[in-house]
CSV table of C-alpha atoms in Angstrom, one decimal:
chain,number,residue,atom,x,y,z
A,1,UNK,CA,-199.2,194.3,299.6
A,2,UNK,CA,-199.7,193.7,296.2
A,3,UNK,CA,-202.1,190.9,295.1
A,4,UNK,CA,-203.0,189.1,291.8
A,5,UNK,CA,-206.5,187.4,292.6
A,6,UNK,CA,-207.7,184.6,290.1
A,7,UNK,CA,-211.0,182.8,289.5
A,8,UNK,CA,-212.1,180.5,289.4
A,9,UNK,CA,-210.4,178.7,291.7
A,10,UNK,CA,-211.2,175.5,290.2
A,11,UNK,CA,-213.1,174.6,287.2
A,12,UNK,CA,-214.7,170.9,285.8
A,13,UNK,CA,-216.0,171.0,282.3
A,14,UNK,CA,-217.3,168.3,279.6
A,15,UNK,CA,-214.8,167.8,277.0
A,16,UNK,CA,-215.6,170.4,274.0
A,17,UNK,CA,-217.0,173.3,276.2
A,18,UNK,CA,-215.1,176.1,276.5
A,19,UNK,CA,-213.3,177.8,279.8
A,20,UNK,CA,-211.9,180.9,281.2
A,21,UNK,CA,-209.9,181.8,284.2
A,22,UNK,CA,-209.2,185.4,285.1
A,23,UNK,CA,-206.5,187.5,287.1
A,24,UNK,CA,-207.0,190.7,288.2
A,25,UNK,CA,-204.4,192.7,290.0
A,26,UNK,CA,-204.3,195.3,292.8
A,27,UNK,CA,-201.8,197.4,291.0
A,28,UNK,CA,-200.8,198.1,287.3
A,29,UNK,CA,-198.6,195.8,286.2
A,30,UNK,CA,-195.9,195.8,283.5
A,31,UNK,CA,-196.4,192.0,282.5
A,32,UNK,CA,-198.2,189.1,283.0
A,33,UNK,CA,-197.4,185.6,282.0
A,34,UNK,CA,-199.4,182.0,282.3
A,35,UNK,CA,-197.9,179.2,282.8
A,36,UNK,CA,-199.2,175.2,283.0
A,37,UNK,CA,-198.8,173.0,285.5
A,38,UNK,CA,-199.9,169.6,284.8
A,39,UNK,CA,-200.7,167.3,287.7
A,40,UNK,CA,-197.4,166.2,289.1
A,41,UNK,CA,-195.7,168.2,287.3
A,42,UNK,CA,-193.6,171.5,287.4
A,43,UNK,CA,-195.1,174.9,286.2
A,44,UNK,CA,-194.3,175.4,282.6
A,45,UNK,CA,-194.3,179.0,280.9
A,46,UNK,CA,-197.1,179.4,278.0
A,47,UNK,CA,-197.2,182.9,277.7
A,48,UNK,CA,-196.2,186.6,278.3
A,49,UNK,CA,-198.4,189.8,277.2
A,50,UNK,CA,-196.7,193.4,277.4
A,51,UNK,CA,-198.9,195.7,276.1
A,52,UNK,CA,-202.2,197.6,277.3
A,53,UNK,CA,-205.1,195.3,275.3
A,54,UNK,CA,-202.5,192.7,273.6
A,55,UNK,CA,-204.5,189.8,272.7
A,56,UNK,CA,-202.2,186.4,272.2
A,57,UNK,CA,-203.5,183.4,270.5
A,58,UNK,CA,-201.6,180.0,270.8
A,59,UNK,CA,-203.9,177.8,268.8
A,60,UNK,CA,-207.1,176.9,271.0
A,61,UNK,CA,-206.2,179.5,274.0
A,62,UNK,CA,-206.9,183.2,273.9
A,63,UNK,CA,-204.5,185.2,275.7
A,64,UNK,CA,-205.9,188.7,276.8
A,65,UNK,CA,-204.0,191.6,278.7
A,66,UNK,CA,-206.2,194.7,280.1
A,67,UNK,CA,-206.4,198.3,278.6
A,68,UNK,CA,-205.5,199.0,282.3
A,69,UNK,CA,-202.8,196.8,282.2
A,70,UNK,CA,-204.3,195.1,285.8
A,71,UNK,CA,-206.2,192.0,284.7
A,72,UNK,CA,-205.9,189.3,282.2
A,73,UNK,CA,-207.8,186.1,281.1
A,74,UNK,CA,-207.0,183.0,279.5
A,75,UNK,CA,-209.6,181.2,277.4
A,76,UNK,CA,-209.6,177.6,276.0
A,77,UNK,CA,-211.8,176.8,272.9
A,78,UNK,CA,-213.1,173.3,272.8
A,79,UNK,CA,-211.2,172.0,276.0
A,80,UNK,CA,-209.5,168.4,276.1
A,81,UNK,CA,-208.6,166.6,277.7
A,82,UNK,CA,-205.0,167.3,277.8
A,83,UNK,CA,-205.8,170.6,278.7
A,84,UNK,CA,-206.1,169.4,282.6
A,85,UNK,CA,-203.7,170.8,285.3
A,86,UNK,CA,-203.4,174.1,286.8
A,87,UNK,CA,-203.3,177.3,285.1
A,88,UNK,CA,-201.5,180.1,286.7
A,89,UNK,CA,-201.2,183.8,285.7
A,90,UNK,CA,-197.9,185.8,287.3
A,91,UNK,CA,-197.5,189.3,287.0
A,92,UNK,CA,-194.8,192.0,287.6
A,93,UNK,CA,-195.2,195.5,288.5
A,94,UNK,CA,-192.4,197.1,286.7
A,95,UNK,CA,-188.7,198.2,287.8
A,96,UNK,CA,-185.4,196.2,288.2
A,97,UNK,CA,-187.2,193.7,289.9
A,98,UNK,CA,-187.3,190.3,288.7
A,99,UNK,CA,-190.2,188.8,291.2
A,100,UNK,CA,-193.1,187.6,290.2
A,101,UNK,CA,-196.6,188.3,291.8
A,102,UNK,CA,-198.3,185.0,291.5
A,103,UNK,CA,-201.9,184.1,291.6
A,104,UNK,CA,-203.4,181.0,293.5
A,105,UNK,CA,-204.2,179.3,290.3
A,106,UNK,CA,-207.1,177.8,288.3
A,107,UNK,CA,-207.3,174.0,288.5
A,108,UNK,CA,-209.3,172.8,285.3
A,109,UNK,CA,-211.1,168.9,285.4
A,110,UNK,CA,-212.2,167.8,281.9
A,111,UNK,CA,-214.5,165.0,281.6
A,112,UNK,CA,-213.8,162.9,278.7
B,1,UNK,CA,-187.5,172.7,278.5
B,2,UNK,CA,-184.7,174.6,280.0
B,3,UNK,CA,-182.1,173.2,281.5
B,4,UNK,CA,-182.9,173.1,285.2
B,5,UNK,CA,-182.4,170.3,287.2
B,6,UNK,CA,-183.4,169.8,290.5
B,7,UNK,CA,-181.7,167.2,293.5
B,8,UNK,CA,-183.0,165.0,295.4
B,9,UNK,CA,-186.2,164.6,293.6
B,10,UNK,CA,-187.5,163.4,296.5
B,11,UNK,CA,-186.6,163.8,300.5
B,12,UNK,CA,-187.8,162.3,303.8
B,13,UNK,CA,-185.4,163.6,306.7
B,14,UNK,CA,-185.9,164.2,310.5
B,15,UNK,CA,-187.0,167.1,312.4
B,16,UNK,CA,-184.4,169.2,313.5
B,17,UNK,CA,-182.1,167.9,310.6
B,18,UNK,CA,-180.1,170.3,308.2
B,19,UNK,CA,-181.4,170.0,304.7
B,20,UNK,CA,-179.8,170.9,301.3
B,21,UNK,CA,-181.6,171.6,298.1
B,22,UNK,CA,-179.9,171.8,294.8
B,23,UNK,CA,-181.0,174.2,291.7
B,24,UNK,CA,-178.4,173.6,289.0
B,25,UNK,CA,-179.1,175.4,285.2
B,26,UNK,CA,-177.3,175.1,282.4
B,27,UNK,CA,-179.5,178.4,280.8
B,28,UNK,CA,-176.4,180.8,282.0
B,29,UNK,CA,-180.1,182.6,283.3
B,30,UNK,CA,-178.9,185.6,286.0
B,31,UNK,CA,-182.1,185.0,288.0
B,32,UNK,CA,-182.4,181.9,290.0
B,33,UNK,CA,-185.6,181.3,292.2
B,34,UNK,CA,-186.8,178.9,295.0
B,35,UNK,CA,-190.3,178.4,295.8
B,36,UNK,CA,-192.4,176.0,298.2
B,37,UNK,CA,-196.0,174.6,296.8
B,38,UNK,CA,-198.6,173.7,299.2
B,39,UNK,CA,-202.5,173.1,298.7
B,40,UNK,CA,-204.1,175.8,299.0
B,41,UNK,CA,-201.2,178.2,298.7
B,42,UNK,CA,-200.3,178.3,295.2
B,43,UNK,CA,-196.1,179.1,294.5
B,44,UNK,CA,-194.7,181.3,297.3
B,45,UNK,CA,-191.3,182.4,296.9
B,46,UNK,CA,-188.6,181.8,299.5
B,47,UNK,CA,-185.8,183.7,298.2
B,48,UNK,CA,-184.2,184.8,294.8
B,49,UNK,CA,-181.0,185.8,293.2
B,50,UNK,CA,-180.4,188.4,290.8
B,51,UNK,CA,-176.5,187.4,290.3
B,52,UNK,CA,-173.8,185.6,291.9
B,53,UNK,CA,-173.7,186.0,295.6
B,54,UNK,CA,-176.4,188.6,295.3
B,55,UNK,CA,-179.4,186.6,296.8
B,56,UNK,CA,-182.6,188.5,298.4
B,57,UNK,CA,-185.5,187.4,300.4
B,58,UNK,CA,-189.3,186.4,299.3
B,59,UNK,CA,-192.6,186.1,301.2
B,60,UNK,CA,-191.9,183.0,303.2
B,61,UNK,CA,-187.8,183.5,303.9
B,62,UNK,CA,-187.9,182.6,307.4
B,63,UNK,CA,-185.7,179.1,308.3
B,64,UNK,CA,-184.5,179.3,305.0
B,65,UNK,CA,-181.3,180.4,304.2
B,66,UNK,CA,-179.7,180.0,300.3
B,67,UNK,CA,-176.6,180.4,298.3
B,68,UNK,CA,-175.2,181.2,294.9
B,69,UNK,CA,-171.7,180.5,294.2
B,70,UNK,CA,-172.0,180.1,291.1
B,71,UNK,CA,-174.0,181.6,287.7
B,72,UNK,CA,-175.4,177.9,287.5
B,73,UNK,CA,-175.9,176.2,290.6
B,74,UNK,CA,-178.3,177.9,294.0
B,75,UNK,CA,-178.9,176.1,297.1
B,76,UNK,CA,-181.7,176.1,299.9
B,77,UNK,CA,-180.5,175.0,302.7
B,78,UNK,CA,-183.4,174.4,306.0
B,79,UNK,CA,-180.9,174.6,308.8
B,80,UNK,CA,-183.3,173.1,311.0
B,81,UNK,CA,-186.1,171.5,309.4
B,82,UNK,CA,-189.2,171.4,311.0
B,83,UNK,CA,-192.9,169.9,310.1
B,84,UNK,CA,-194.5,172.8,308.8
B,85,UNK,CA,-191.7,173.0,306.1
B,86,UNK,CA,-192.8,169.7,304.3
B,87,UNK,CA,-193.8,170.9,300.6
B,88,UNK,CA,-193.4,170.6,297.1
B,89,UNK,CA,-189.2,172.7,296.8
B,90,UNK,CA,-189.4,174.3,293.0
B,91,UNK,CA,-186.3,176.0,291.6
B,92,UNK,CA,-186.6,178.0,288.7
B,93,UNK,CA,-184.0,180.5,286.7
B,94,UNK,CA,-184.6,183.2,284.0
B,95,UNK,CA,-183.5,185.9,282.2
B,96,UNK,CA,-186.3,188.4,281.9
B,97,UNK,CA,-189.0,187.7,283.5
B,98,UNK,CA,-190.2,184.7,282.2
B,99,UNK,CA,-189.1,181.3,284.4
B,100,UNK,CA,-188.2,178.3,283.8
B,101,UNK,CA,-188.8,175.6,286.5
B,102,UNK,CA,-186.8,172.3,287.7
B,103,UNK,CA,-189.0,168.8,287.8
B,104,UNK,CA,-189.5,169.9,291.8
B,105,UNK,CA,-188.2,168.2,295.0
B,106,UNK,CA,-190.9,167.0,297.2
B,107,UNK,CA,-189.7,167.3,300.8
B,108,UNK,CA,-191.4,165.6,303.9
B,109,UNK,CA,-190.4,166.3,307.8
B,110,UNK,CA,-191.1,163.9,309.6
């Protein structure tokens, strides 16, 4: 079946450095989102990308959609700490259907 | 946030018990989900509805059972709750394909 994989799974960086997680999907896909989930918290929708190569920016985190339209990265510029929780990317593959293919999730640690 | 509110936040109940879960959104969203959390397993979707009374099954449907009576409100009902179905409950509703999720329930079997 269809699959969105993401890495890294999970992800502990000094405060200031920079990180990436990455999706990449079995199948083309139509859109992708990433949302937040904060620990103890409920997922919470950043951001969806549309278009083959779209690049979102939402102050300190780069949003990036493939030219294939089957993988996507999220980057964080000079992390902090209130960037910890769970970052995952959802995509959907097009058609009347409203589902979502879900990855497992990034879990980023920063150390103050 | 949207409006989605989830009850009981929080559930302890027997094995073998009936359980109800609430989703209630005030969004007027046509698409309501549920979904179970659980280390390891990131969100796996349970069932969804595209409208009222129209419902359809997810990945991990099975002892789960739901209904949507209404544009707002979508129940998950566990018939016959059993160990393996203790998790994290999320509810979420949209329009397009973006979703919105409820505060959670967190569910344990005992």
């Amino acid at each position: 079946g269809q699959q969105v994989m993401q890495i890294p799974q999970y992800q502990h960086v000094q405060e200031g450095e920079d990180f990436t997680t990455y999706c990449n999907s079995s199948t083309t896909l139509s859109n992708i989102q990433w949302y937040k989930q904060r620990p103890g918290g409920h997922p919470v929708f950043l951001i969806q990308l549309v278009k083959s190569g779209e690049v979102k920016k939402q102050k300190r985190l780069t949003f990036q959609f493939g030219e294939a339209k089957k993988n996507s990265s999220l980057h964080i510029t000079a992390t902090q700490t209130t960037d910890v929780g769970t970052y995952f990317c959802a995509g959907n593959n097009a058609g009347n259907n409203r589902k979502l293919i879900w990855g497992l999730g990034t879990s980023l640690a920063v150390n103050p | 946030d949207a409006g989605i509110t989830q009850s009981p936040r929080h559930k302890v109940t027997e094995t073998g018990t009936p359980v109800t879960l609430r989703c209630h959104q005030t969004e007027n969203h046509r698409y309501m989900y549920w979904y179970r959390q659980d280390p390891g397993h990131g969100l796996r979707l349970i069932h969804y509805s595209y409208g009222v009374k129209d419902t359809d099954k997810g990945e991990v449907s099975d002892g789960y059972s739901v209904s949507r009576s209404k544009t707002e409100d979508f129940l998950l009902t566990l018939e016959s709750a059993t160990s393996s179905q203790t998790s994290v409950y999320f509810c979420a509703s949209g329009q397009d394909y973006i979703q919105y999720f409820g505060a959670g329930t967190r569910l344990s079997v005992l």
